[in-house]
Short mmCIF file of C-alpha atoms and ligand atoms in Angstrom, two decimals:
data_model
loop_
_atom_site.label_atom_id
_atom_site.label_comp_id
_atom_site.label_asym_id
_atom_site.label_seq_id
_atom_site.Cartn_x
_atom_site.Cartn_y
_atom_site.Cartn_z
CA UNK W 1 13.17 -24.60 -4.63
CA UNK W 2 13.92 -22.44 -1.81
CA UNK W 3 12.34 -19.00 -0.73
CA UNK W 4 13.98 -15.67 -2.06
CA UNK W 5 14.59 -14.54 1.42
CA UNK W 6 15.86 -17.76 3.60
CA UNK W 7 17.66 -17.41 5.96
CA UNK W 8 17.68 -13.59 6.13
CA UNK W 9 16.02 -12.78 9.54
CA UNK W 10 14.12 -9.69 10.04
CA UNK W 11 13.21 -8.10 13.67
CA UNK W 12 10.34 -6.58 13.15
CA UNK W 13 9.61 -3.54 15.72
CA UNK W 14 6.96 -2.42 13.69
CA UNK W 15 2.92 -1.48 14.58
CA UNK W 16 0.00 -0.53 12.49
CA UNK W 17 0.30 -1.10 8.94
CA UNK W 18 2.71 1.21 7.42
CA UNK W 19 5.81 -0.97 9.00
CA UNK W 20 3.80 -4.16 9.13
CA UNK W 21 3.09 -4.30 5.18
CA UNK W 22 6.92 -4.13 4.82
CA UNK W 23 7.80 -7.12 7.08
CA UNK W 24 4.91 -9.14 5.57
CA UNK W 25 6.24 -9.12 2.30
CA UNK W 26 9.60 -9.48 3.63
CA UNK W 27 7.78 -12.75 5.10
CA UNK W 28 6.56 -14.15 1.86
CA UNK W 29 9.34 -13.78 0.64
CA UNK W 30 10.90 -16.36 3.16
CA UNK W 31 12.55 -14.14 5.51
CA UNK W 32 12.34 -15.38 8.87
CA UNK W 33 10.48 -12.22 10.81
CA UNK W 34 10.51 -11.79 14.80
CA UNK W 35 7.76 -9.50 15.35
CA UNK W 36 8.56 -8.19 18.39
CA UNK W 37 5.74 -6.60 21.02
CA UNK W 38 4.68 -5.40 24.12
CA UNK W 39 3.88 -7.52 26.70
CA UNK W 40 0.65 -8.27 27.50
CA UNK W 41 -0.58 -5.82 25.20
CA UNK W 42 0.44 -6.41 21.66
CA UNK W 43 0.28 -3.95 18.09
CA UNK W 44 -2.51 -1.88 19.21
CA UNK W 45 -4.19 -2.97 15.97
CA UNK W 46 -4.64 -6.49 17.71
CA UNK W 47 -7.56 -4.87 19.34
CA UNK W 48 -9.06 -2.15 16.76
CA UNK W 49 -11.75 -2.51 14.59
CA UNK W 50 -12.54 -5.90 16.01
CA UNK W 51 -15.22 -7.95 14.21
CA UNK W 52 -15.12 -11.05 16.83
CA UNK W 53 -15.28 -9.78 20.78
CA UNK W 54 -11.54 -10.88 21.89
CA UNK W 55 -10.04 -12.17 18.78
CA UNK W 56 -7.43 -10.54 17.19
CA UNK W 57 -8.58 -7.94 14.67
CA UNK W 58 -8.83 -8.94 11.09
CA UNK W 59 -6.43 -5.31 10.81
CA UNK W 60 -4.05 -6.85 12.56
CA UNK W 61 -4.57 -10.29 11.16
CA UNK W 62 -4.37 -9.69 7.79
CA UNK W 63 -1.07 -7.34 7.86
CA UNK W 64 1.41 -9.73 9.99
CA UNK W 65 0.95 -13.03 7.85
CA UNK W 66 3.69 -15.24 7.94
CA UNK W 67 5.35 -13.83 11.03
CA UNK W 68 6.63 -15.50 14.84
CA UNK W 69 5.38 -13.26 17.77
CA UNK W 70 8.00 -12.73 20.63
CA UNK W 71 6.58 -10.24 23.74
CA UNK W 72 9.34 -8.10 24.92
CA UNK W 73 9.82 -5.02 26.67
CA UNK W 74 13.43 -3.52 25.35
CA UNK W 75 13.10 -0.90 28.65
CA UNK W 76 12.82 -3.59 31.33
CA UNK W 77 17.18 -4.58 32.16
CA UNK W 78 16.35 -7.96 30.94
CA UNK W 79 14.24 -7.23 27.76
CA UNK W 80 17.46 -4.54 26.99
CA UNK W 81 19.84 -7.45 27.40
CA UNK W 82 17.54 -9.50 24.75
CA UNK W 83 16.70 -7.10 22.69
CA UNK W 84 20.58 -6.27 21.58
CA UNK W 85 21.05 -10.46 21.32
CA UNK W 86 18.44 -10.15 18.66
CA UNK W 87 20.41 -6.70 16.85
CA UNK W 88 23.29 -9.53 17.02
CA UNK W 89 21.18 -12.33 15.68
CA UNK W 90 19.18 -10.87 12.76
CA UNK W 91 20.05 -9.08 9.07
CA UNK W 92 17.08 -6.19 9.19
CA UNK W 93 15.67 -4.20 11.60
CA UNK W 94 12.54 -2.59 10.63
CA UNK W 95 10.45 -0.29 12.70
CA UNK W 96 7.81 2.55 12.56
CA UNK W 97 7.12 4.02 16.37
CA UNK W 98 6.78 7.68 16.57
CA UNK W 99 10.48 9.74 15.77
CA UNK W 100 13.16 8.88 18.33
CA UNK W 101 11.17 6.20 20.08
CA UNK W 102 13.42 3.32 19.04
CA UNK W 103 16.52 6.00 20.23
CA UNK W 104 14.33 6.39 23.88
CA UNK W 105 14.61 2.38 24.17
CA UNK W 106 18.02 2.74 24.19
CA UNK W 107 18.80 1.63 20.77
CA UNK W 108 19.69 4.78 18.62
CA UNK W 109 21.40 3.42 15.42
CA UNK W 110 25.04 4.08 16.26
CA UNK W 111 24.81 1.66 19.54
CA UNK W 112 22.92 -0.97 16.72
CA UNK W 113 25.69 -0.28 14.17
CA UNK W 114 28.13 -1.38 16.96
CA UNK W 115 26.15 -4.16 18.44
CA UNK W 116 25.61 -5.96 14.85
CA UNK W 117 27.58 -3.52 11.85
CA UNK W 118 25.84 -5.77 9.29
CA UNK W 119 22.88 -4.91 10.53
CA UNK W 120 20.24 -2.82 8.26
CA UNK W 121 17.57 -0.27 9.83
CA UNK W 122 14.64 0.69 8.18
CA UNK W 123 12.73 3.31 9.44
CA UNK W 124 9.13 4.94 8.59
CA UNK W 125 8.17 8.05 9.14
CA UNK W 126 5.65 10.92 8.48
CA UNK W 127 8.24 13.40 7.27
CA UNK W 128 12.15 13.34 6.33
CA UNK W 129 14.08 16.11 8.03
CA UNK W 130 12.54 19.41 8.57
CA UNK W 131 9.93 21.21 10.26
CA UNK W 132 7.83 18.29 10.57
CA UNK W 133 10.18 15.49 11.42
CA UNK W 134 8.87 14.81 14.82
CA UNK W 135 5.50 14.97 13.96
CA UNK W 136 3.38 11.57 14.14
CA UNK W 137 1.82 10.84 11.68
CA UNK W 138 -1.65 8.74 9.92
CA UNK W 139 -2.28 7.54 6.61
CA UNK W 140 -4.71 10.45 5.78
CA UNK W 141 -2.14 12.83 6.80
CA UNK W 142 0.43 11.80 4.66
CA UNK W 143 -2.34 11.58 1.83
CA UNK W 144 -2.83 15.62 2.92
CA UNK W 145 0.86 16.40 3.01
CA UNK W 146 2.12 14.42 0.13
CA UNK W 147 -0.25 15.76 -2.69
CA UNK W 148 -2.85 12.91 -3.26
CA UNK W 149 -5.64 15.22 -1.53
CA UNK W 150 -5.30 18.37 -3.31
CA UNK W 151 -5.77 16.72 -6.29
CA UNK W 152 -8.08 14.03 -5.66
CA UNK W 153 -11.68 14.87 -6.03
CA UNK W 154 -14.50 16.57 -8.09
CA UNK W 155 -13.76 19.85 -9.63
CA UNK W 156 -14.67 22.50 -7.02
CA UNK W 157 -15.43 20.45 -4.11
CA UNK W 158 -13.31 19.28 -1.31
CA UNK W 159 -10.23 17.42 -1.23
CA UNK W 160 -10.87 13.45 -0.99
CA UNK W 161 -8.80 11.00 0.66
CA UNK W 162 -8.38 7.68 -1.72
CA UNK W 163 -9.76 4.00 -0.08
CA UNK W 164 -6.16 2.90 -1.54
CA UNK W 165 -3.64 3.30 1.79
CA UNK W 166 -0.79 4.87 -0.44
CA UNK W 167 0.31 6.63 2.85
CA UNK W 168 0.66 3.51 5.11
CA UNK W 169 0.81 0.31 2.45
CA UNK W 170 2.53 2.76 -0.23
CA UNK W 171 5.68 3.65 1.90
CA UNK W 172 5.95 0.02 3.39
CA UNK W 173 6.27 -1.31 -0.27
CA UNK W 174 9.08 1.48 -0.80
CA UNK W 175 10.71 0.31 2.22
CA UNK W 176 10.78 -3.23 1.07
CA UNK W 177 13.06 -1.76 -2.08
CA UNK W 178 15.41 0.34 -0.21
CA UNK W 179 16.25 -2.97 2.07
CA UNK W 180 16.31 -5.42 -0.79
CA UNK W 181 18.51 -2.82 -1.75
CA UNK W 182 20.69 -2.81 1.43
CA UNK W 183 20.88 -6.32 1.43
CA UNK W 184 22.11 -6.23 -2.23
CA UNK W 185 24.73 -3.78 -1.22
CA UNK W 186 25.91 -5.71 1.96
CA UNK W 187 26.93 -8.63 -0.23
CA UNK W 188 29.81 -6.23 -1.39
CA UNK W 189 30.53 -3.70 1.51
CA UNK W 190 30.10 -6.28 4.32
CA UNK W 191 28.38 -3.50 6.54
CA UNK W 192 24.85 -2.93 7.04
CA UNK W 193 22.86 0.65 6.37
CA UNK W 194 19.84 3.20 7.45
CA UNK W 195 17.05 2.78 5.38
CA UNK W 196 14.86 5.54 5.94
CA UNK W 197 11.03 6.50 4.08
CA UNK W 198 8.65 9.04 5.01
CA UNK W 199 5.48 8.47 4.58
CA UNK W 200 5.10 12.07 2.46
CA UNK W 201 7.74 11.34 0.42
CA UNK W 202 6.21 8.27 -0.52
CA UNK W 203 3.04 9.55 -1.26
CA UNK W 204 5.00 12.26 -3.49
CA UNK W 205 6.28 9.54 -5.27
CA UNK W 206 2.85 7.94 -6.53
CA UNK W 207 1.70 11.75 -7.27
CA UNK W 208 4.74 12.10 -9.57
CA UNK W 209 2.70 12.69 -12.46
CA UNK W 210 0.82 15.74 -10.69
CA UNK W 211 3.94 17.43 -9.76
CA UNK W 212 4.56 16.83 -13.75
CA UNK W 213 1.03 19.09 -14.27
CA UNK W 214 2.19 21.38 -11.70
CA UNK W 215 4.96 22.17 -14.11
CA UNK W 216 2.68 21.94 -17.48
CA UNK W 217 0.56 24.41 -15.58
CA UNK W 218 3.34 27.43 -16.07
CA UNK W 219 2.58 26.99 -20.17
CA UNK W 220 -1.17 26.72 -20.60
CA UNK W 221 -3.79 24.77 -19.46
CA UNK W 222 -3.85 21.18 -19.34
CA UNK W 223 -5.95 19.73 -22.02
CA UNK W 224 -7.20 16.72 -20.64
CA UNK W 225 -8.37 18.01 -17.76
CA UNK W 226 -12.29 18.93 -17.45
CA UNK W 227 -11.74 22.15 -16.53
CA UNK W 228 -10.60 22.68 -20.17
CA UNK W 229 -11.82 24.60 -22.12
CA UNK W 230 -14.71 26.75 -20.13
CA UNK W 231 -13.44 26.07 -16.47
CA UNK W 232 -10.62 28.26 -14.87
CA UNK W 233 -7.48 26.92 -13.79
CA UNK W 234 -5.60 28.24 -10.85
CA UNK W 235 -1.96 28.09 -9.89
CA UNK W 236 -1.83 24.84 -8.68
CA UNK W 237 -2.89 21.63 -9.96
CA UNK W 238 -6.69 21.27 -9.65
CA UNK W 239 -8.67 18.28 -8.97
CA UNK W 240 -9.83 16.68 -11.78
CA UNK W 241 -12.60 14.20 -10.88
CA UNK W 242 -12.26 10.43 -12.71
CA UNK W 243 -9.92 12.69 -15.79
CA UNK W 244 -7.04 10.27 -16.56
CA UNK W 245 -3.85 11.12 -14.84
CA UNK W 246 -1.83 9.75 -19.00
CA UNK W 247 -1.91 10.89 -22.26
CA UNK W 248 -5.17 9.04 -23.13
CA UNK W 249 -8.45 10.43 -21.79
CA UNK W 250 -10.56 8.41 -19.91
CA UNK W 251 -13.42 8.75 -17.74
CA UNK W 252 -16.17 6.33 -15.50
CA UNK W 253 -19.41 6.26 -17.05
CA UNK W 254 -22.65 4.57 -15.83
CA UNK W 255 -23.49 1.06 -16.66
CA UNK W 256 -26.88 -0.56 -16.84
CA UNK W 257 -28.26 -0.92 -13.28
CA UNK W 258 -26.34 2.59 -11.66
CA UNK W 259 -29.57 3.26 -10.59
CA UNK W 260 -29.68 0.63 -7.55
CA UNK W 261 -26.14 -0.71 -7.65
CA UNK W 262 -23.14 1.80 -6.57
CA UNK W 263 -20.88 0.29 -8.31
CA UNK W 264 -22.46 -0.12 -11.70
CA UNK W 265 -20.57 2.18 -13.86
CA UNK W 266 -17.18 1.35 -15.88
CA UNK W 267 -13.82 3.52 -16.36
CA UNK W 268 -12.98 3.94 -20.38
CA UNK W 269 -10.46 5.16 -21.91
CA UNK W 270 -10.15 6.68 -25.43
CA UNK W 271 -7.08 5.42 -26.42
CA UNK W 272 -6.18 7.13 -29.78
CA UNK W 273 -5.24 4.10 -31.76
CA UNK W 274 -8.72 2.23 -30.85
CA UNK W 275 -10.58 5.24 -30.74
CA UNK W 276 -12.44 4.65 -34.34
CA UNK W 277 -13.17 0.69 -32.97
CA UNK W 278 -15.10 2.33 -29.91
CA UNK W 279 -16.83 5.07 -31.99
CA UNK W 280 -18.00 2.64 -33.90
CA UNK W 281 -19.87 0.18 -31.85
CA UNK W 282 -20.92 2.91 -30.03
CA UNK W 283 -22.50 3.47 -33.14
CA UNK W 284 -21.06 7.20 -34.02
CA UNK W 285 -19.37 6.30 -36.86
CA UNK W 286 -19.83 9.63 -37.96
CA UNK W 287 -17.16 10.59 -35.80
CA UNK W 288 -14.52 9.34 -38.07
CA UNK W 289 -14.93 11.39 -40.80
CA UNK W 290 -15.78 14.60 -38.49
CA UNK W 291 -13.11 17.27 -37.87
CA UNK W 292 -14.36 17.59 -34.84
CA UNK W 293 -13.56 14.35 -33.61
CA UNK W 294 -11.43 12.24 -35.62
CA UNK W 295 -8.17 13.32 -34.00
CA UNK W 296 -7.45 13.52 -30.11
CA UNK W 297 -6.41 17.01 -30.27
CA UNK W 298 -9.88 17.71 -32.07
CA UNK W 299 -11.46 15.86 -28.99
CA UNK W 300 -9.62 17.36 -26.11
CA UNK W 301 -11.88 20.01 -26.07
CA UNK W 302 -15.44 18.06 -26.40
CA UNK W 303 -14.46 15.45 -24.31
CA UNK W 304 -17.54 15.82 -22.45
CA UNK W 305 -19.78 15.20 -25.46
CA UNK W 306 -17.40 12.09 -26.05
CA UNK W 307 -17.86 10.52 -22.44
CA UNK W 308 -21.95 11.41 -22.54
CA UNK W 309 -21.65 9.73 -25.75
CA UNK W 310 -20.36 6.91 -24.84
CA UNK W 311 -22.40 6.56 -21.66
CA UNK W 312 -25.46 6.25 -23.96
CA UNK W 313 -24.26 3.36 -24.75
CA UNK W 314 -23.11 1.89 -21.88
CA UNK W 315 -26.12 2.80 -19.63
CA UNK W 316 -27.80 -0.29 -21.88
CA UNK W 317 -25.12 -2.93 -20.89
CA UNK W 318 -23.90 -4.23 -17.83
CA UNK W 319 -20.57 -3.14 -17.05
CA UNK W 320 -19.00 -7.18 -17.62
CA UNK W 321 -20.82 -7.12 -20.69
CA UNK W 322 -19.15 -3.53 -21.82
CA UNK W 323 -15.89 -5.06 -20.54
CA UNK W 324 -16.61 -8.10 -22.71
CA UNK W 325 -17.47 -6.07 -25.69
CA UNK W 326 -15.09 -3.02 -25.80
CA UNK W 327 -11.61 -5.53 -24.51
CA UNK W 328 -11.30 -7.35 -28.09
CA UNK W 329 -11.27 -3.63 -29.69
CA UNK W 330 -8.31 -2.72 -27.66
CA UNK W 331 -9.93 -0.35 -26.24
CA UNK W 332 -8.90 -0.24 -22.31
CA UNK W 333 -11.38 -0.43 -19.47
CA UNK W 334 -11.98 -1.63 -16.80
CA UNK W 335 -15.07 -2.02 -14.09
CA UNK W 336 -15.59 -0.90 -10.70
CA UNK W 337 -15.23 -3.76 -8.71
CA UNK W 338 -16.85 -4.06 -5.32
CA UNK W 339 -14.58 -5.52 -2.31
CA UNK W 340 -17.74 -8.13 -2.73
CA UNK W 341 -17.07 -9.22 -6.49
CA UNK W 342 -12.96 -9.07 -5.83
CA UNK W 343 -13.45 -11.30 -2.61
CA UNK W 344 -15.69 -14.11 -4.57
CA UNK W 345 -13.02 -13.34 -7.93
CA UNK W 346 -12.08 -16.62 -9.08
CA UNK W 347 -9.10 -16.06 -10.88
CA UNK W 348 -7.59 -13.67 -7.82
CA UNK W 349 -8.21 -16.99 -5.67
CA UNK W 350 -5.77 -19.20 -8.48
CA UNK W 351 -3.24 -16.34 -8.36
CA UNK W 352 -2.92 -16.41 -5.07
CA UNK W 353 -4.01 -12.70 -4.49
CA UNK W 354 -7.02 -13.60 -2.33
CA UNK W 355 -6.23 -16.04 0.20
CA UNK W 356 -8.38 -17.86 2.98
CA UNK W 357 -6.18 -19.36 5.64
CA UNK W 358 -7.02 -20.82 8.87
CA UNK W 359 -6.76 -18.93 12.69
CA UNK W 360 -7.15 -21.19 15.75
CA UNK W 361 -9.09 -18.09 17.70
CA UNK W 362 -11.45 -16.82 14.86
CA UNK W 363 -11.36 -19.53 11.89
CA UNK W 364 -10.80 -18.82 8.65
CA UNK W 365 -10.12 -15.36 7.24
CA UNK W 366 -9.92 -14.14 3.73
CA UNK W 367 -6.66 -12.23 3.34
CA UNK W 368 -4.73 -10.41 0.58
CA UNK W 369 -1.90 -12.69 -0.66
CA UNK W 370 1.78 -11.37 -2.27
CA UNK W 371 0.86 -9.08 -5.39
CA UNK W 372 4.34 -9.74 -6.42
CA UNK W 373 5.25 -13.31 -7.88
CA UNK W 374 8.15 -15.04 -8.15
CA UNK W 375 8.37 -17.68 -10.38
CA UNK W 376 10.88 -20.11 -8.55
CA UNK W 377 9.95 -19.01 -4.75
CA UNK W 378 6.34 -18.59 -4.89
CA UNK W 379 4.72 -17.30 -1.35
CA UNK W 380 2.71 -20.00 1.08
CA UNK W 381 0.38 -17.80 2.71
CA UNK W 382 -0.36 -17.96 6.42
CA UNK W 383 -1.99 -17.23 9.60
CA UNK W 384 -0.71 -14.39 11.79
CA UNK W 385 0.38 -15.31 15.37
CA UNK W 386 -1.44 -14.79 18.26
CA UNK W 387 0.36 -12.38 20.80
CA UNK W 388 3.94 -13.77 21.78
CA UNK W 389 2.98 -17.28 20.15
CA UNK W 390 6.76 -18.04 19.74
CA UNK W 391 8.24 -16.49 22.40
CA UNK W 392 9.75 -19.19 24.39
CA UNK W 393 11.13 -20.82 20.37
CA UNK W 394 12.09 -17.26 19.94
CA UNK W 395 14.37 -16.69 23.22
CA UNK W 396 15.77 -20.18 23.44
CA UNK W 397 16.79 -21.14 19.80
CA UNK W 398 17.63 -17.42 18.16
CA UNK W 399 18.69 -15.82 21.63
CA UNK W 400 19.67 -18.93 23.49
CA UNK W 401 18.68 -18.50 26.53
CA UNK W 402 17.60 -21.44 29.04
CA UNK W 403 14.32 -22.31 30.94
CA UNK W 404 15.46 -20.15 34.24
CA UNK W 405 16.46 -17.13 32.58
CA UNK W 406 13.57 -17.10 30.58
CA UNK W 407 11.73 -17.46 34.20
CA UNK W 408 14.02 -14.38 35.16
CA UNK W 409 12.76 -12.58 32.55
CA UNK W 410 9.16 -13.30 33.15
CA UNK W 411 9.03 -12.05 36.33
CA UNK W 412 11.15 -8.80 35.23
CA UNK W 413 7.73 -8.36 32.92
CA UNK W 414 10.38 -8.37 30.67
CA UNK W 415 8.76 -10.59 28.10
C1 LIG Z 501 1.68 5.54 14.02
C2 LIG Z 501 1.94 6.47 15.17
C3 LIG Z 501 1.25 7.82 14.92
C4 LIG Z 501 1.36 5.84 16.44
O1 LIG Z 501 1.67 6.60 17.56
P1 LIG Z 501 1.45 6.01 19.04
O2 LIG Z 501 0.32 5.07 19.06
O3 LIG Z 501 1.35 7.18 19.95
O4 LIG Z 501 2.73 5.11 19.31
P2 LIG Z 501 4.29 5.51 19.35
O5 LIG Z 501 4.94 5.21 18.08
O6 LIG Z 501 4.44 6.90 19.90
O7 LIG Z 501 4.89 4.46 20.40
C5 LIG Z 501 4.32 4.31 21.66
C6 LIG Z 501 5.26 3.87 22.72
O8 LIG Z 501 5.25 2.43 22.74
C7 LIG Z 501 6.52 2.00 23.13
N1 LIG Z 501 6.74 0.62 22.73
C8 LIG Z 501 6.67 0.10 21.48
N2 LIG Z 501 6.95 -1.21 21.52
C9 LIG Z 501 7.21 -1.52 22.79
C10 LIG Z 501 7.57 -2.72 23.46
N3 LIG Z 501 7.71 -3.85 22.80
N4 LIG Z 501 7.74 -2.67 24.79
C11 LIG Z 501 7.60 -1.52 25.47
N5 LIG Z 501 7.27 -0.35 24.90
C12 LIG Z 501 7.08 -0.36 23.58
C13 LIG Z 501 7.44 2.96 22.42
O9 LIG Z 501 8.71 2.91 23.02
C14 LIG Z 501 6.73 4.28 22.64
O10 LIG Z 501 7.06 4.79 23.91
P3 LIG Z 501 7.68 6.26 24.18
O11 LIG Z 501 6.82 7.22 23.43
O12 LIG Z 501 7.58 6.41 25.64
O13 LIG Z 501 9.05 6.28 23.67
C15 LIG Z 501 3.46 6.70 15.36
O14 LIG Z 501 4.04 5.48 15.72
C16 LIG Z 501 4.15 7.23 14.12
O15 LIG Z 501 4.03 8.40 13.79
N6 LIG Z 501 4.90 6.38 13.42
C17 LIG Z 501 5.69 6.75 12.28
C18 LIG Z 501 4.84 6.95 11.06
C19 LIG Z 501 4.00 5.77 10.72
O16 LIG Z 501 4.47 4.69 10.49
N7 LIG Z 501 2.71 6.02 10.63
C20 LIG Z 501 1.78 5.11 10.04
C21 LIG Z 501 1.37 4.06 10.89
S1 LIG Z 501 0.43 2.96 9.90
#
């Protein structure tokens, strides 16, 4: 059976990992993806973070799986000349370089709409249109602008950035739906699109449910929150530590060993319907009968005494052991997993989710495989390439150009 995306080719101007995560996907899908860069030089991430003095960053290695490497300078006469070849030879351009930096290459998308109308160009960037749309812009700062920091943290402290890159990862992801989308759409127009996402509105997006508070906020306090019922609540959406962002409270509570191990403690939540399952083996089956506490609106305000509760408990188990206990109750959790334990996670490995594939510089590398499966056109992970790996395939069988010119362009510094 054939890939999902054959034959669609993708030229991928993209750098870091906001742009990147896009075209990988794109990649295991099947689409054939040119990643194009600078010569001698390369996405900076090549060379950040390194682990291994002079081999290629596992940063940049484990964000441009599945990809061909071409080194080209679009500002060079030559590079210009193969640069718009490529416009002419692929579906999707995708690209994430600071606003208007595409435009100062001498591509702005009117001269790509007229080199290649079927062409689609997807764009990330910090901000849509308005005071901030030149701005450049990091994965923390669109966590800052887009609403995951203001309310992400412990009550009263300061805002916290989240380990998950919702700013960078998060907005590729949504660009990988607005060109599946394109594509979709091209079948029946015939003409290719702008596919634009900034990186704030993205972020927006996964905070959808706090802008939901925001609004609760105008008519009384929010319930499930721990500021309720002694704490204050402001105008705005407060932080609300581990509270659960649904309509079932839930909190992390420690699990034997907390003491020593970081990441001994267990998230719980007190899902109505199983609710008398967990008070029982947590052995309160007093609650049941209690006014107090046998309905969640009865709860909402003692949901402190609930969690300490409940912690009692699970401070004398180990947190796979509560998982084991409380998951035939029905009664949702789930435990903190160290990057360790999801690394060495068997059943991640059969999925496909964790992946160890081979590099000819540093060996093999553990990587993150396709979260998203498809049943007839599963993904075959593999190595990134090493800087402009395929750029001679590249300019002779998808540009077509011969030995000499490709000479030419080499000593332009072209490629
Ligand atoms: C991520 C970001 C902040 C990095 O900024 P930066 O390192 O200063 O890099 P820039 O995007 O400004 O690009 C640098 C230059 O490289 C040039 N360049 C890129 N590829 C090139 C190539 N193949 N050949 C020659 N020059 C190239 C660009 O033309 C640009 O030059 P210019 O500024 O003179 O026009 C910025 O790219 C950005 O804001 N991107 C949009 C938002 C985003 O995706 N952020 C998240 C990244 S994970």
């Amino acid at each position: 059976m054939g890939k999902a995306l054959e034959k669609i080719r993708i030229l991928d101007m993209t750098h870091v990992q906001s742009g990147p995560t896009c075209t990988q996907i794109l990649a295991w899908f099947g689409a054939d993806v040119i990643k194009v860069e600078r010569p001698g030089v390369g996405d900076a991430t090549r060379a950040q973070l390194r682990d291994i003095p002079d081999v290629d960053s596992l940063y940049f290695t484990m964000l441009n799986g599945n990809k061909r490497s071409v080194t080209l300078n679009p500002k060079t006469e030559a590079g210009n000349r193969i640069f718009a070849r490529l416009i002419e030879a692929c579906d999707v351009m995708v690209e994430n370089f600071a606003p208007g930096a595409i435009d100062r290459m001498g591509f702005p998308w009117e001269k790509i709409q007229e080199i290649n109308p079927r062409m689609i160009y997807a764009s990330v960037k910090g901000f849509g249109p308005g005071p901030f749309e030149d701005c450049k812009v990091y994965e923390n700062v669109a966590q800052c602008t887009g609403g995951a920091a203001s309310t992400t943290g412990e009550i009263d402290r300061v805002p916290l950035v989240t380990g998950a890159q919702i700013g960078d990862s998060g907005t590729g992801i949504h660009l990988v739906a607005g060109i599946l989308a394109a594509l979709l759409h091209r079948e029946k127009s015939g003409r290719g699109q702008r596919v634009t996402c900034a990186m704030q509105d993205a972020v927006l997006n996964l905070c959808r449910v706090k802008m939901r508070d925001q609004q609760r906020l105008a008519h009384g306090p929010l319930k499930e929150y721990p500021q309720y019922p002694h704490g204050r609540f402001g105008r705005a959406v407060p932080r609300a530590g581990n509270a659960s962002g649904g309509g079932h409270p839930g909190w992390i509570v420690k699990c034997k060993g907390w003491e020593d191990d970081p990441d001994a403690y267990i998230y719980v939540i007190t899902q109505a319907q199983a609710f008398p399952a967990l008070a029982r083996v947590i052995g309160h089956e007093d609650w049941l009968e209690d006014p107090d506490y046998n309905t969640p609106e009865a709860r909402l305000p003692r949901l402190e005494h609930v969690f300490s509760e409940i912690e009692k408990w699970t401070m004398t188990r180990d947190k796979m052991e509560v998982m084991a206990t409380l998951n035939p109750l029905n009664v949702p959790c789930g435990p903190i997993l160290s990057m360790k334990e999801l690394a060495a996670e068997p059943s991640l490995r059969g999925a496909g989710t964790v992946v160890e594939v081979d590099h000819p510089e540093r060996g093999p590398y553990l990587t993150v495989g396709n979260p998203i499966k498809l049943s007839d056109s599963p993904a075959d992970v593999e190595r990134a390439p090493l800087l402009g790996e395929h750029t001679e395939e590249i300019l002779k069988s998808v540009v077509g150009l011969d030995d000499d010119e490709i000479s030419a362009a080499r000593a332009q510094g072209a490629i």
